[in-house]
CSV table of C-alpha atoms in Angstrom, one decimal:
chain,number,residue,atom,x,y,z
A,13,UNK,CA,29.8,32.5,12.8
A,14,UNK,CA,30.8,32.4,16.5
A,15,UNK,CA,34.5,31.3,17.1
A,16,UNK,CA,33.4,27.7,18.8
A,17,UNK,CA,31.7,27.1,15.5
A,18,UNK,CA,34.6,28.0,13.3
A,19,UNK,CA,36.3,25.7,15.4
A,20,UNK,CA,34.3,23.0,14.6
A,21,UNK,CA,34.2,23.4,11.1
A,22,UNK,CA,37.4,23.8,10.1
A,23,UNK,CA,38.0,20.9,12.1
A,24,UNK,CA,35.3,18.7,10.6
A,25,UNK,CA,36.6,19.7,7.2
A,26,UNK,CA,40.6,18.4,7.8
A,27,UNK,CA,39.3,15.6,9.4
A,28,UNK,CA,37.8,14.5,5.6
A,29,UNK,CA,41.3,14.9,4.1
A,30,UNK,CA,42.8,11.2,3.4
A,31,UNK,CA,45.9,12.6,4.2
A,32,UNK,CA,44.6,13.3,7.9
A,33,UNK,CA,42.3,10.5,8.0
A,34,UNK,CA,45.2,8.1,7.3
A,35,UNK,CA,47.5,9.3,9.4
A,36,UNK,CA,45.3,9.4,12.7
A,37,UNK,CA,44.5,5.7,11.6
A,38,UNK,CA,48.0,5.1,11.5
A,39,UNK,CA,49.3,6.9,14.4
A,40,UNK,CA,46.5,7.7,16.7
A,41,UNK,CA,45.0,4.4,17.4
A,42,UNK,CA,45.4,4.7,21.1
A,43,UNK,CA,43.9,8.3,21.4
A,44,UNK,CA,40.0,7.0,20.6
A,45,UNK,CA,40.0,4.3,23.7
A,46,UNK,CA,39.7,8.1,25.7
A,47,UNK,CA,35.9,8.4,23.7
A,48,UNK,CA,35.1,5.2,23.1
A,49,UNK,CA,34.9,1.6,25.1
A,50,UNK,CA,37.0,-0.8,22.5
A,51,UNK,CA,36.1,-2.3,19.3
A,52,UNK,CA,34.8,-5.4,20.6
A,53,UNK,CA,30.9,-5.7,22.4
A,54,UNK,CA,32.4,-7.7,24.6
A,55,UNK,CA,34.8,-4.6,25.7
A,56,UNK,CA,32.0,-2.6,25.7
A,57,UNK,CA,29.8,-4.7,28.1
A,58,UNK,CA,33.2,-4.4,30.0
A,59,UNK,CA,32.8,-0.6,30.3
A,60,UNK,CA,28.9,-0.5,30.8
A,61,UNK,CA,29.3,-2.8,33.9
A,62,UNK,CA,32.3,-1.0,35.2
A,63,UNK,CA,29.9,2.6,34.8
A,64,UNK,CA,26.7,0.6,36.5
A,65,UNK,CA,29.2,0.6,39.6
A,66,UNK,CA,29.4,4.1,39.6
A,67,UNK,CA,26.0,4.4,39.5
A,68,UNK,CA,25.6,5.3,36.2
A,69,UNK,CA,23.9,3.4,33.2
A,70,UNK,CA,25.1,3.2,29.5
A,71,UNK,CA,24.2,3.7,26.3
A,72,UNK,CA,26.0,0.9,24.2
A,73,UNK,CA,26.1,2.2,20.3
A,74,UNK,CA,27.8,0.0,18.0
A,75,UNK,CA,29.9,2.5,15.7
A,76,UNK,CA,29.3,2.7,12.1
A,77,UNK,CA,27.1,4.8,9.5
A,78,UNK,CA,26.6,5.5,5.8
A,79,UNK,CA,27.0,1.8,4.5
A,80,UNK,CA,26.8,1.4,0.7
A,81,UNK,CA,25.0,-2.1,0.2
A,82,UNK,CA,21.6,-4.0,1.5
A,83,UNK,CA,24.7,-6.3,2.6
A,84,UNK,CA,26.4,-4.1,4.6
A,85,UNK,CA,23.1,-2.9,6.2
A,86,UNK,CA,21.9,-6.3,7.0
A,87,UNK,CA,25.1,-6.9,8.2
A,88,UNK,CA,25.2,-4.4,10.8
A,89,UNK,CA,21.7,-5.8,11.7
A,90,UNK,CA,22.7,-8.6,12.9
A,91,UNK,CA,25.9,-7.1,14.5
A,92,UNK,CA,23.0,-5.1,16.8
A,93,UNK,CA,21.0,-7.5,17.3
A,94,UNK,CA,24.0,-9.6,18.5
A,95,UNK,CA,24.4,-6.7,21.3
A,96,UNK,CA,20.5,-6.8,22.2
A,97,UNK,CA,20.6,-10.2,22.9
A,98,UNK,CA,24.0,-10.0,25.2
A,99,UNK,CA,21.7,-7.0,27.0
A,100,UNK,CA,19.2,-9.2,27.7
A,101,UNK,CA,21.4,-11.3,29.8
A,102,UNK,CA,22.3,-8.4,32.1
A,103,UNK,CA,20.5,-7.4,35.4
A,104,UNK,CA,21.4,-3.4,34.8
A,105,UNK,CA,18.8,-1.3,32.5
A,106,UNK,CA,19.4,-2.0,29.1
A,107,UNK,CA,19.7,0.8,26.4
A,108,UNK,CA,21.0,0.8,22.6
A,109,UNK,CA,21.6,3.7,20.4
A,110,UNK,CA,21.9,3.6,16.6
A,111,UNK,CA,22.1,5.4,13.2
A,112,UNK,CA,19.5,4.7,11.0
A,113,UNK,CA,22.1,5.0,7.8
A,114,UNK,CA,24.3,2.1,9.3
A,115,UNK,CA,20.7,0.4,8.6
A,116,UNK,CA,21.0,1.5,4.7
A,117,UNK,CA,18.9,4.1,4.8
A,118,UNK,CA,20.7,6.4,2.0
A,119,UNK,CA,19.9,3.2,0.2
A,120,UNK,CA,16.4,2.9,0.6
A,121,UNK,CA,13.9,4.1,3.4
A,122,UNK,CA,11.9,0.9,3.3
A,123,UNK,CA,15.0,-1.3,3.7
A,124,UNK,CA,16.0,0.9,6.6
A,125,UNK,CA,12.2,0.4,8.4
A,126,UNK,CA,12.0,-2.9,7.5
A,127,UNK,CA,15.7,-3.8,9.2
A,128,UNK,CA,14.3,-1.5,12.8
A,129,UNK,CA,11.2,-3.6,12.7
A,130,UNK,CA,13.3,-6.7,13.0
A,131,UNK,CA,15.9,-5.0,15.8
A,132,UNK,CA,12.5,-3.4,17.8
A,133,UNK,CA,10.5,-6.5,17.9
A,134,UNK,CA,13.4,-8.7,19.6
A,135,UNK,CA,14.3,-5.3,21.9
A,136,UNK,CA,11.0,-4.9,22.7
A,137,UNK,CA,11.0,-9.2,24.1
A,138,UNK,CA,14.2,-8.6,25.8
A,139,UNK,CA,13.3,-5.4,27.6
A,140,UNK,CA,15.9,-3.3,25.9
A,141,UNK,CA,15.0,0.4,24.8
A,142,UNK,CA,16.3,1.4,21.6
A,143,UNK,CA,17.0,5.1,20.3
A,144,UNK,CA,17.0,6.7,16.7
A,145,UNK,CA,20.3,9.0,16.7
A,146,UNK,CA,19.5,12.1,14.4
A,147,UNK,CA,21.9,12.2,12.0
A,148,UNK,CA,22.8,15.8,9.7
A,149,UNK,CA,19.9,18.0,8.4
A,150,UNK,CA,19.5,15.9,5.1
A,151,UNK,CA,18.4,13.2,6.4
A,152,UNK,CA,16.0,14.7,9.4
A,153,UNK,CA,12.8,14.2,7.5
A,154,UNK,CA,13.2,10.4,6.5
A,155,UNK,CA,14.7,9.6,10.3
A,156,UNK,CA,11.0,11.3,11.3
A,157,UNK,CA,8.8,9.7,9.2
A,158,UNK,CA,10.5,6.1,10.2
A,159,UNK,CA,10.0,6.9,13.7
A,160,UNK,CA,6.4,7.6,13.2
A,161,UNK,CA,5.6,4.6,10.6
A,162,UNK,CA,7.4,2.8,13.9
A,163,UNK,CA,5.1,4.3,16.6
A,164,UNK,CA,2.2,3.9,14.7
A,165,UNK,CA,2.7,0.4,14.2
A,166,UNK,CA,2.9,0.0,18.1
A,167,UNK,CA,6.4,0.0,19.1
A,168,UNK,CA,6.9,2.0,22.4
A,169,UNK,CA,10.1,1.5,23.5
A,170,UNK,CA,11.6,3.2,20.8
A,171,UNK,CA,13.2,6.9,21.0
A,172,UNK,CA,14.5,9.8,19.1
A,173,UNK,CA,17.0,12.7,19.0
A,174,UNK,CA,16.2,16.1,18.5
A,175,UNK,CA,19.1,18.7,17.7
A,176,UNK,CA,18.6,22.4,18.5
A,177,UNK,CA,20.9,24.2,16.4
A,178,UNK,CA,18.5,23.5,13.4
A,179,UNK,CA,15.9,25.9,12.5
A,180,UNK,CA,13.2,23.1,11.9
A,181,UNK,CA,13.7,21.2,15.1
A,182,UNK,CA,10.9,23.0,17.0
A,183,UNK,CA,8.4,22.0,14.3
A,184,UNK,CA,9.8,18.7,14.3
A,185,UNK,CA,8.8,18.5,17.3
A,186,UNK,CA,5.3,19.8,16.9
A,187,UNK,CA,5.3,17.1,14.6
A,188,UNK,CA,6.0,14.2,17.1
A,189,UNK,CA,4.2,15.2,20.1
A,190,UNK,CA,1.3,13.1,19.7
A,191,UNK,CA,3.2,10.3,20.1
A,192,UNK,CA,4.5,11.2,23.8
A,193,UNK,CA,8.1,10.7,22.6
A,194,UNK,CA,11.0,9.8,24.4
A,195,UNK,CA,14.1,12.5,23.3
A,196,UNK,CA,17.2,13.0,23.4
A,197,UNK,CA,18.3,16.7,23.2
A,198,UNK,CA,21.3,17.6,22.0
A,199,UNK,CA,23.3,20.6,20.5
A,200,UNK,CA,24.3,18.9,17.1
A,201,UNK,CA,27.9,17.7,16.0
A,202,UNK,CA,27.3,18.0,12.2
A,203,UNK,CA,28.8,20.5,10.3
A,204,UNK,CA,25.7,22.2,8.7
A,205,UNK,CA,25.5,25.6,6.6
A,206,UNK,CA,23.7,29.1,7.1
A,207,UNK,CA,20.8,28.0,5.7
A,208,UNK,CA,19.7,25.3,8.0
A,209,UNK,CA,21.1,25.9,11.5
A,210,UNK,CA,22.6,28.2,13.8
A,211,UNK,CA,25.8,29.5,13.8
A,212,UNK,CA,25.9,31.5,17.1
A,213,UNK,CA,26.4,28.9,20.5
A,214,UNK,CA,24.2,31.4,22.3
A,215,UNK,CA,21.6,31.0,19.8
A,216,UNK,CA,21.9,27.4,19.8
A,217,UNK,CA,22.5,27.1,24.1
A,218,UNK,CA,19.0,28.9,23.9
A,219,UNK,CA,17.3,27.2,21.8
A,220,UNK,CA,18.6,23.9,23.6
A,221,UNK,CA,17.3,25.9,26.9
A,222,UNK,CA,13.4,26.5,25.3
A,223,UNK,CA,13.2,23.1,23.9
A,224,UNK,CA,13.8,21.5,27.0
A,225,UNK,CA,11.6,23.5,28.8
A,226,UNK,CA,9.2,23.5,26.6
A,227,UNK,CA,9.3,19.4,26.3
A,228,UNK,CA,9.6,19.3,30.0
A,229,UNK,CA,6.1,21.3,30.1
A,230,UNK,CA,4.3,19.2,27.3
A,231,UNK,CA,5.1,16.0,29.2
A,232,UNK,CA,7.3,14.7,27.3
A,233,UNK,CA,10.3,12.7,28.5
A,234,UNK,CA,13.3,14.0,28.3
A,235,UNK,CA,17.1,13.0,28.1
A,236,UNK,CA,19.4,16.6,28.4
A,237,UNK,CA,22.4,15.9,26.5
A,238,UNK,CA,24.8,18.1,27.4
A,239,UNK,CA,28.4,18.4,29.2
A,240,UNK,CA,27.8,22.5,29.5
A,241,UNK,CA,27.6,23.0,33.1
A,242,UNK,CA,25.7,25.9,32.5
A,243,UNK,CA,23.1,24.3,31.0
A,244,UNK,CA,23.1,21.4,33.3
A,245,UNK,CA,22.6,24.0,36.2
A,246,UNK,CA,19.6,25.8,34.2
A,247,UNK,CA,18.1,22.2,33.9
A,248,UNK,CA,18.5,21.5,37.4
A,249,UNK,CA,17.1,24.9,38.4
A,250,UNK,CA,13.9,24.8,36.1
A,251,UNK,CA,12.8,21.7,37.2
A,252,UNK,CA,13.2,22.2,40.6
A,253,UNK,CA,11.3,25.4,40.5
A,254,UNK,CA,8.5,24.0,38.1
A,255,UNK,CA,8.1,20.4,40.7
A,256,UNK,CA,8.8,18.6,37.7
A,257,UNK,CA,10.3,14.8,39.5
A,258,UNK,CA,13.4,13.7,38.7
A,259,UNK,CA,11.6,10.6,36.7
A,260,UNK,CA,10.6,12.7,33.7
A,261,UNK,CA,14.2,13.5,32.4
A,262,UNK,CA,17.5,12.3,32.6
A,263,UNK,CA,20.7,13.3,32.2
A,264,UNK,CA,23.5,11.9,29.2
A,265,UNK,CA,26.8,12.7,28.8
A,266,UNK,CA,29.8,11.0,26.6
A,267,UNK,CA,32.1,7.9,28.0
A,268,UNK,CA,35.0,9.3,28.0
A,269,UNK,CA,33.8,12.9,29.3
A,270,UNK,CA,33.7,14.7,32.7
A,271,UNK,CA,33.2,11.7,34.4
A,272,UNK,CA,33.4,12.8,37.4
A,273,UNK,CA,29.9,15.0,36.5
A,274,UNK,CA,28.4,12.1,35.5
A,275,UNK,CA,29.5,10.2,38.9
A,276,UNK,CA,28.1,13.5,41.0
A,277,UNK,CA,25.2,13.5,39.3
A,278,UNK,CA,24.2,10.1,39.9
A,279,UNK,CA,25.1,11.1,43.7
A,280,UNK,CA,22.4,13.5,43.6
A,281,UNK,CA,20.2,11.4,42.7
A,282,UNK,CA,19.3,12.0,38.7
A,283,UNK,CA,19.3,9.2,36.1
A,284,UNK,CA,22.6,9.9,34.3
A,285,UNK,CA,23.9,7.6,30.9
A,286,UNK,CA,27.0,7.8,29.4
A,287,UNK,CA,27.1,7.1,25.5
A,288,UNK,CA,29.3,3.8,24.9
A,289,UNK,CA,30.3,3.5,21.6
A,290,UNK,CA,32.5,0.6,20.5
A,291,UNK,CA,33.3,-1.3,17.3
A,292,UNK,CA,35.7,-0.3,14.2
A,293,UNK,CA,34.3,2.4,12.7
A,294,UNK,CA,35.7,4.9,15.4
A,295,UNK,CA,36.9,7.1,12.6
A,296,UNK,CA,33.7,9.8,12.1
A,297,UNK,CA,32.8,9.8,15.8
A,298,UNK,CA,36.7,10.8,17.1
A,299,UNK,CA,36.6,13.8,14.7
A,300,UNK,CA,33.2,14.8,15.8
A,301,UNK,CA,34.2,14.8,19.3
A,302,UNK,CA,37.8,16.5,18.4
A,303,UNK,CA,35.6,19.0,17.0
A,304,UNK,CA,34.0,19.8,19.9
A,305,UNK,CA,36.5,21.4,21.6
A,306,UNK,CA,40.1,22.7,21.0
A,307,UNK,CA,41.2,21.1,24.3
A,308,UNK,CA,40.7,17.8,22.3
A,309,UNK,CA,42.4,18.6,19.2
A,310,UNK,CA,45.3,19.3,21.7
A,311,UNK,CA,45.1,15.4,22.6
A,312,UNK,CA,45.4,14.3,19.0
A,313,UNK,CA,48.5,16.3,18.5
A,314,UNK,CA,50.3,14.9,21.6
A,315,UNK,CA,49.0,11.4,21.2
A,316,UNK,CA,50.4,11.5,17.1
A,317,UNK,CA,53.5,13.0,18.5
A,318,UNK,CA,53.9,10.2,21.0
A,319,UNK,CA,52.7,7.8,17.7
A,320,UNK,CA,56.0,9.2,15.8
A,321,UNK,CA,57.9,9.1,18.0
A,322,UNK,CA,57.7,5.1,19.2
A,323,UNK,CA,58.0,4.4,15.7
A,324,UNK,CA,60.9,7.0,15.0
């Protein structure tokens, strides 16, 4: 394993400890307003119309995943659908992103279809896109099959995510192609063994690199999710040289996150997003993005330092 992805690990592994946990809770409040737009949607519709300004869109995600009752799932149904119907109200292009286990699907697969066929069909009235995040490798196969019951039951505006440091992902997407599927492509945040993904970054930057191109050549529509400016070039490069418009793919990148990319970008004239995620379960998506990078793990320790010492 590469040195990035011991990083990450070991970092996704503290970040379980209560002990940790509790004290970032505690002490850290104010570092996650630097990834994500509040708790409240109506700080978050705050932050996607400050971003349209820029010139860049947003991808509002209400935070939250692995519930443990049909309550909690229908709950965060309604919480969603609560934030599809404020985005139907707005003149700017409107774009949600969820987890399909805040919608109980470690509960039950049917209860989780059942509660996207009621979020898809008012989307779909509103005009608002919706997409499937891919959560870790256990649950790939269930988030696939939901998707396609979905597509086959006629619901377009509906995408998915693809993650390339997983072995399967290429057949995955073998497996999805003949629906012309809109995709997010993305490295992977979850901390995931031997057995099932990559542990290498340059195995995993070039798998990201094939997948895209190959996607790119199929016709598929594609949204590169990435903040490596390495890969953004190569993306920039291929497409370019291959004639491929600038209307079949997008760029995404974090709130929070080289905004000034996203702002040149958007300059240049690509579609960028930036991910918005709001709500109170910030908790699992801080230490993901902590564990992306040890610069960031470097702003937890000085913002619980500063945390101790206002209350020292």
């Amino acid at each position: 394993m590469d040195l990035t992805l011991a990083y990450r690990s070991l970092v996704l592994q503290v970040a379980e400890h209560p002990w940790v946990k509790g004290l970032i809770l505690r002490r850290g409040r104010g570092l996650y307003r630097r990834y994500v737009a509040g708790e409240t949607l109506e700080e978050a519709l705050k932050a996607a119309e400050a971003l349209e300004k820029e010139g860049v869109h947003a991808i509002l995600d209400l935070l939250g995943e692995m519930v443990r009752s049909e309550e909690e799932a229908r709950a965060f149904q309604e919480e969603i659908l609560k934030l599809v119907r404020a985005l139907a109200q707005k003149p700017w292009p409107r774009y949600v992103s969820l987890k399909l286990t805040q919608l109980g699907l470690d509960l039950s697969e049917e209860l989780a279809l059942e509660l996207m066929r009621g979020i898809l069909r008012e989307a779909e009235a509103a005009g608002v896109f919706v997409r499937m995040d891919m959560e870790d490798s256990p649950r790939v196969e269930a988030t696939l099959r939901i998707y396609e019951a979905l597509r086959k039951e006629g619901f377009a505006g509906l995408g998915l995510v693809l993650q390339s440091y997983l072995y399967r992902t290429e057949k995955d997407l073998d497996w999805i192609l003949p629906y012309r599927p809109n995709v997010r492509l993305v490295k992977g945040a979850y901390k995931e063994p031997k057995e099932v993904a990559f542990q290498d970054k340059r195995l995993i930057d070039a798998e990201f690199l094939h997948l895209m191109k190959r996607m790119l050549r199929e016709g598929v529509y594609v949204a590169i999710a990435t903040h490596d400016p390495r890969l953004i070039g190569e993306a920039k490069r291929y497409t370019e040289a291959m004639g491929i418009p600038k209307d079949r793919f997008e760029f995404q990148l974090l709130f929070g996150v080289r905004p000034e990319e996203q702002r040149r970008l958007a300059r240049e004239g690509y579609t960028v997003r930036a991910y918005v995620p709001y709500g109170r379960f910030w908790y699992p998506y801080l230490s993901r993005r902590i564990a992306e990078r040890p610069e960031n793990l470097w702003l937890v320790v000085r913002s619980l330092l500063g945390g101790l010492a206002q209350n020292g």
